[in-house]
Short mmCIF file of C-alpha atoms in Angstrom, two decimals:
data_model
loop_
_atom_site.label_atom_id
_atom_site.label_comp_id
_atom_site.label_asym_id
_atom_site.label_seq_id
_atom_site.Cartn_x
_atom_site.Cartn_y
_atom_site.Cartn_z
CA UNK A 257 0.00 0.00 0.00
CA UNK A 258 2.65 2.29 0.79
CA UNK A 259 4.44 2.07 -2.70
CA UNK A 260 1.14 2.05 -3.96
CA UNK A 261 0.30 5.70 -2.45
CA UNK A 262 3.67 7.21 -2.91
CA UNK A 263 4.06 9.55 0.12
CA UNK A 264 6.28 12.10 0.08
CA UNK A 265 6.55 11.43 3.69
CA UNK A 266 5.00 8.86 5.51
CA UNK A 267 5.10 9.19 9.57
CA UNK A 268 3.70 6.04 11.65
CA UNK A 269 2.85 5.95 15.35
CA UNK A 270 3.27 2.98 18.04
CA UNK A 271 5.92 1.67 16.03
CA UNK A 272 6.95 -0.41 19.38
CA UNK A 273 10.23 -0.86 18.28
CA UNK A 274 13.72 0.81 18.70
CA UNK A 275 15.17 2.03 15.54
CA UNK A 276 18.01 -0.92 15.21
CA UNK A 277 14.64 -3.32 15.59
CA UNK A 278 12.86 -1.40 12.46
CA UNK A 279 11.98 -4.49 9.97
CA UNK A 280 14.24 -4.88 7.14
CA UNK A 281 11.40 -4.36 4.87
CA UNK A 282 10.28 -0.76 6.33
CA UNK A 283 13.86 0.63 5.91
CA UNK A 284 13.60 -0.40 2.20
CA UNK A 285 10.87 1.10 1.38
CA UNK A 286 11.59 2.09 -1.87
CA UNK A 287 11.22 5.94 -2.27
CA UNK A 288 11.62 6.63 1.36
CA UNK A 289 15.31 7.04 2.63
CA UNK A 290 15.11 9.15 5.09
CA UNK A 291 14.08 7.63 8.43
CA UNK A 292 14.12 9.43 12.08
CA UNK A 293 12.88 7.02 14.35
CA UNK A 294 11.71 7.64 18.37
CA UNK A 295 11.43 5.60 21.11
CA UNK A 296 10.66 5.80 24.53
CA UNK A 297 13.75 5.25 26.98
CA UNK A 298 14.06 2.02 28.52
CA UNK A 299 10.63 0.53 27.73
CA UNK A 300 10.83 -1.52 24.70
CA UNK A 301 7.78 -2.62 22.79
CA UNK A 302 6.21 0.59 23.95
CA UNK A 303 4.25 3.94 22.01
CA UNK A 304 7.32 5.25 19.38
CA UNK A 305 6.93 7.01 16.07
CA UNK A 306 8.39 6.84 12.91
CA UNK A 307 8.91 9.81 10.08
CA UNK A 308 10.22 8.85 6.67
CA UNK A 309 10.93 11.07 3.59
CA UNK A 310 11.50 10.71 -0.19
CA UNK A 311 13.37 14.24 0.25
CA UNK A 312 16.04 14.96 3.01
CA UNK A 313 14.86 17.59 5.77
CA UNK A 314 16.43 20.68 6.62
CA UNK A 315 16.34 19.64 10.48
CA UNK A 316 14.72 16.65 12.52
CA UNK A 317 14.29 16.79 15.93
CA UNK A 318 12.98 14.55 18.86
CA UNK A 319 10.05 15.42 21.31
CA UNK A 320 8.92 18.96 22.21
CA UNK A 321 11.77 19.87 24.47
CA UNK A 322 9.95 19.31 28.12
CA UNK A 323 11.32 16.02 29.82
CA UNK A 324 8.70 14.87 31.84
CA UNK A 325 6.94 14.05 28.06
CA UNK A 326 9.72 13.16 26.00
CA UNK A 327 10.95 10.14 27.70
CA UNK A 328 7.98 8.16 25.75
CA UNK A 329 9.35 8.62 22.90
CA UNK A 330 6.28 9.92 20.46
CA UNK A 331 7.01 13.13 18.92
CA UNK A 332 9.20 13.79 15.29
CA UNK A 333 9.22 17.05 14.23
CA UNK A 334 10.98 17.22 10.14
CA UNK A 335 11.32 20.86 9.08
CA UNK A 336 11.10 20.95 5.40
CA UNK A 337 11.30 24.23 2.85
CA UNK A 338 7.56 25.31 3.21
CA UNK A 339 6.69 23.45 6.54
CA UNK A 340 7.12 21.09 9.79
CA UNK A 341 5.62 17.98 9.66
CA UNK A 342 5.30 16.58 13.18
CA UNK A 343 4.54 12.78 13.51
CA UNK A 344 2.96 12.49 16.68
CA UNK A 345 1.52 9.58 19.02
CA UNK A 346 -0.64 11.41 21.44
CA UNK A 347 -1.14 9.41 25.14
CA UNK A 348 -3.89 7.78 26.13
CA UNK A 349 -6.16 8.09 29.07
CA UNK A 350 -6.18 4.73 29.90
CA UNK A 351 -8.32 2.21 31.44
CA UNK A 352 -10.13 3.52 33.95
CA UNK A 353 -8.74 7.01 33.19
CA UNK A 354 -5.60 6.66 35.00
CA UNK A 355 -3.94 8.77 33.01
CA UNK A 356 -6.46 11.79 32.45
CA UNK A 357 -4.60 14.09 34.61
CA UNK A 358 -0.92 13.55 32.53
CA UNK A 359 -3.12 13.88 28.89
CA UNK A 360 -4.52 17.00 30.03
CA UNK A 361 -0.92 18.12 31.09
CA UNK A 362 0.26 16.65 27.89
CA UNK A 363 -2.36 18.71 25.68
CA UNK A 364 -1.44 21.71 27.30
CA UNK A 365 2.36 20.95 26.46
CA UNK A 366 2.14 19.78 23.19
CA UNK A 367 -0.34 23.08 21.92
CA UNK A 368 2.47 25.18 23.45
CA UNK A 369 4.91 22.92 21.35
CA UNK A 370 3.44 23.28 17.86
CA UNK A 371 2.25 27.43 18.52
CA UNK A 372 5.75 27.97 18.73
CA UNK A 373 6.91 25.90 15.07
CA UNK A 374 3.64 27.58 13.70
CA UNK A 375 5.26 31.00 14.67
CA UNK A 376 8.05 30.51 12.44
CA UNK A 377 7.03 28.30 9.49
CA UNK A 378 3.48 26.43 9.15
CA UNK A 379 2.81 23.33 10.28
CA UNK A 380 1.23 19.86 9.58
CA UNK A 381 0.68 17.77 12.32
CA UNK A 382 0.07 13.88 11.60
CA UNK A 383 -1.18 11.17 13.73
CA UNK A 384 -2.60 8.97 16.41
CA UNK A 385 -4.01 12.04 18.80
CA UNK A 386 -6.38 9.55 20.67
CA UNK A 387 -9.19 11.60 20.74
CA UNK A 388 -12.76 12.11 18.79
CA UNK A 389 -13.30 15.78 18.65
CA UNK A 390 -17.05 15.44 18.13
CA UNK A 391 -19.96 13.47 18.58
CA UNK A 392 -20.07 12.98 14.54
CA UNK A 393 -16.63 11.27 14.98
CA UNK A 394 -17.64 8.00 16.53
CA UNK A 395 -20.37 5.45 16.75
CA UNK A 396 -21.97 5.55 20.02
CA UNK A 397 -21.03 9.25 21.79
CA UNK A 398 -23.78 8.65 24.46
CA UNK A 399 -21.84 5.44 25.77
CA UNK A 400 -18.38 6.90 26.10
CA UNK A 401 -18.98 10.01 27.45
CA UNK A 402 -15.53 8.97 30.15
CA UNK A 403 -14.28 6.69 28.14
CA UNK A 404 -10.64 7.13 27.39
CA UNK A 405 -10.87 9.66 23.56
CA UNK A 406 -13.97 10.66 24.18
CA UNK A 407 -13.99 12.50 28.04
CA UNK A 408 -14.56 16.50 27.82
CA UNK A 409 -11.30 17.35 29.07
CA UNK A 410 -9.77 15.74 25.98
CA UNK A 411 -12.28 17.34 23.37
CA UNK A 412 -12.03 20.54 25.25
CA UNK A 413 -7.84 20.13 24.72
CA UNK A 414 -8.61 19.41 20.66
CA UNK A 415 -10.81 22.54 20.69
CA UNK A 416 -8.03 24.24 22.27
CA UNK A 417 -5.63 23.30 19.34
CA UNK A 418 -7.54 24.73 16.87
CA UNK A 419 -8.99 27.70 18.88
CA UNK A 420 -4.86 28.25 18.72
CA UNK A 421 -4.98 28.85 15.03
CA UNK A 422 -4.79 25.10 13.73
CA UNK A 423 -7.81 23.52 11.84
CA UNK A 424 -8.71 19.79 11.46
CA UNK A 425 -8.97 19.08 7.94
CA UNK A 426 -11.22 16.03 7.26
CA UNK A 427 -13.77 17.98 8.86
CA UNK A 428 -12.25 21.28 7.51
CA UNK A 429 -13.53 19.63 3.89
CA UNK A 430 -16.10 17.58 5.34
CA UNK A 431 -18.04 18.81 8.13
CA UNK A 432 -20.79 16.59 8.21
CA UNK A 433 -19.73 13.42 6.84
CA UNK A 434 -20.80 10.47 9.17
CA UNK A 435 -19.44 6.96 9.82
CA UNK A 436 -15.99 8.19 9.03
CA UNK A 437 -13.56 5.96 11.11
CA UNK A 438 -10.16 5.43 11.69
CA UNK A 439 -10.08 2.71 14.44
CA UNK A 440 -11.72 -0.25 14.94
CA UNK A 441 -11.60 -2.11 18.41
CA UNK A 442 -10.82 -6.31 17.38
CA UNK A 443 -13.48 -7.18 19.40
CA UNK A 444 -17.07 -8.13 18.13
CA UNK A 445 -16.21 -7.97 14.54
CA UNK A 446 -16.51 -3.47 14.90
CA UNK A 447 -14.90 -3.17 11.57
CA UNK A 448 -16.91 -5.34 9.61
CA UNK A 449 -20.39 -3.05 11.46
CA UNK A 450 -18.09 0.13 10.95
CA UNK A 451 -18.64 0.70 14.82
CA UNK A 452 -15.52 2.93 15.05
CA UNK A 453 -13.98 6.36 15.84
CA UNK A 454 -11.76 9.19 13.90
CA UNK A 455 -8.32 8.86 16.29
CA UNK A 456 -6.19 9.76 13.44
CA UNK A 457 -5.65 13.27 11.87
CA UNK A 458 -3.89 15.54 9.83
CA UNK A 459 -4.07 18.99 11.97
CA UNK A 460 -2.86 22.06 9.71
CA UNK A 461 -1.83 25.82 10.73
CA UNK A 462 -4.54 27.47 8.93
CA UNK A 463 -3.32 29.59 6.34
CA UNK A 464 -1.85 26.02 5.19
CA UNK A 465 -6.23 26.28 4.37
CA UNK A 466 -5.98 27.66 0.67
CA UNK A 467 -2.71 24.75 -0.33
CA UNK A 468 -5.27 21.63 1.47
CA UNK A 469 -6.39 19.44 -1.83
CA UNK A 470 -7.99 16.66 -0.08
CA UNK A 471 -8.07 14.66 3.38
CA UNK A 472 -8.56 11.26 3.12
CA UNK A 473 -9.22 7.99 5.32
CA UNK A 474 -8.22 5.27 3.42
CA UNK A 475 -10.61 2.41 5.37
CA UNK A 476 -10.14 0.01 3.07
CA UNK A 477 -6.67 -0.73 4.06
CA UNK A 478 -6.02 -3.61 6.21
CA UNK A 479 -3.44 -4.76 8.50
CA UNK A 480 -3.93 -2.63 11.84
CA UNK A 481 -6.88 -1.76 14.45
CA UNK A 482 -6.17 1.82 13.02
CA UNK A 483 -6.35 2.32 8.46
CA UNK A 484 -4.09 5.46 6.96
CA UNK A 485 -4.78 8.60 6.20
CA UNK A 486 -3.71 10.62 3.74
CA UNK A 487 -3.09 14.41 2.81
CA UNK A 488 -2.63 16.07 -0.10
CA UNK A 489 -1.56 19.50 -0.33
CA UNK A 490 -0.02 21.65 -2.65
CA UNK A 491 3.06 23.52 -1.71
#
C-alpha cells in the first residue's frame, strides 16, 4: 500500500520498536530514505513514532523539548522548505482514566509545542491524537462520554488546538460526513459493522487552508486496528 500511495513522507505511530529493531522491509521502502525514528527510553515494545521522507529535511528533531513528556518517545518534528511535519503519538487516558490528569498536562504541552513551530514556518501535524473531537466522529457518543478519547477534558484540549490557530482538515472539507472511522476495536467484529472512531488526523496551521487538496481515510486498508490517512496539499 505504501508504494502504492507514494508519500512524500509517511510518519507512523506505536511503532513499538527501537530504531536498530525497524523491519528490514520498512527501511527499504523504496522511495523513502530518510528515516528518524523515536522511542521511549528504557521501555521496549512501547508507544514510538516513525517519520520517513522521499526528500532529506532541513532539520529533525525529537520530542517537544519538556522532559517529563519526551521520555515516551512519540514526537518527530521534520522541518522541510515550506513546513514542519510533526509525527505524533498522542497518550492515552487509559483504562479507567488513570492517566487523564498527565493527557490534560500533555495537551497543554504539546499546543504550546506546535504554537511555537507555527510561529516561524506552518505546520502539519500527523497522527494517532487519541481523541474524537465530536460526537459525529464516533459510533456511540452517548456510551463513552468517560471513556478514554472521548472525556470532555480531551475534546475541550482538541478545541483548544484549533482555537490556537490550527484547523482539522477532514472535517475542515467535510463537516458533516458520518461513519468516518479510523479505528476499529478487534473485538465483536466493529470493523466489519463500521462501529468505530476518527483517532487519526492531519491537523494544519490554517493559512496552510488555501494549499489543502484533499483529506482522506483510506478504510479500506487492512493490517492494523487503526487504516491510513492521507493528505494532499499543494506547496
Amino acid at each position: 500500500w505504501v508504494q502504492e500511495e507514494a508519500p512524500d513522507v509517511l510518519c507512523l505511530q506505536e511503532t513499538k520498536c527501537v530504531g536498530p529493531a525497524v523491519p528490514p522491509e520498512v527501511r527499504a521502502l523504496p522511495g523513502l530514505p530518510h528515516q528518524f525514528w523515536a522511542s521511549p527510553e528504557g521501555r521496549p515494545g512501547y508507544s514510538g513514532v516513525g517519520l520517513l521522507a522521499r526528500h532529506e529535511p532541513l532539520s529533525v528533531t525529537y520530542g517537544i523539548g519538556e522532559e517529563e513528556h519526551d521520555r515516551e518517545g512519540r514526537v518527530v518534528t521534520a522541518e522541510f522548505p515550506a513546513l514542519y511535519v510533526v509525527a505524533a503519538y498522542v497518550p492515552n487516558s487509559g483504562r479507567g482514566l488513570v492517566r487523564l490528569d498527565y493527557r490534560r498536562r500533555w495537551d497543554a504541552a504539546f499546543r504550546g509545542y506546535l504554537a511555537r513551530l507555527d510561529a516561524r514556518k506552518p505546520v502539519a501535524l500527523c497522527g494517532d491524537l487519541n481523541v474524537a473531537h465530536q460526537e459525529l466522529d464516533l459510533r456511540h457518543p452517548r456510551a463513552n462520554r468517560r471513556s478514554a478519547g472521548f472525556t470532555a477534558e480531551e475534546r475541550e484540549g482538541f478545541g483548544a488546538l484549533l482555537a490556537a490557530g490550527f484547523l482539522d482538515s477532514f472535517r475542515h472539507l467535510y463537516p458533516a460526513l458520518p461513519h468516518a472511522y479510523t479505528f476499529w476495536t478487534y473485538l465483536g467484529g466493529a470493523r466489519q459493522r463500521n462501529v468505530g472512531w476518527r483517532l487519526d488526523y492531519f491537523v494544519l496551521s490554517r493559512r496552510l487552508a488555501p494549499a489543502l487538496c484533499d483529506s482522506k481515510i483510506r478504510s479500506r486498508v487492512l493490517g492494523s486496528d487503526h487504516c491510513p490517512i492521507t493528505l494532499l496539499l499543494a506547496l
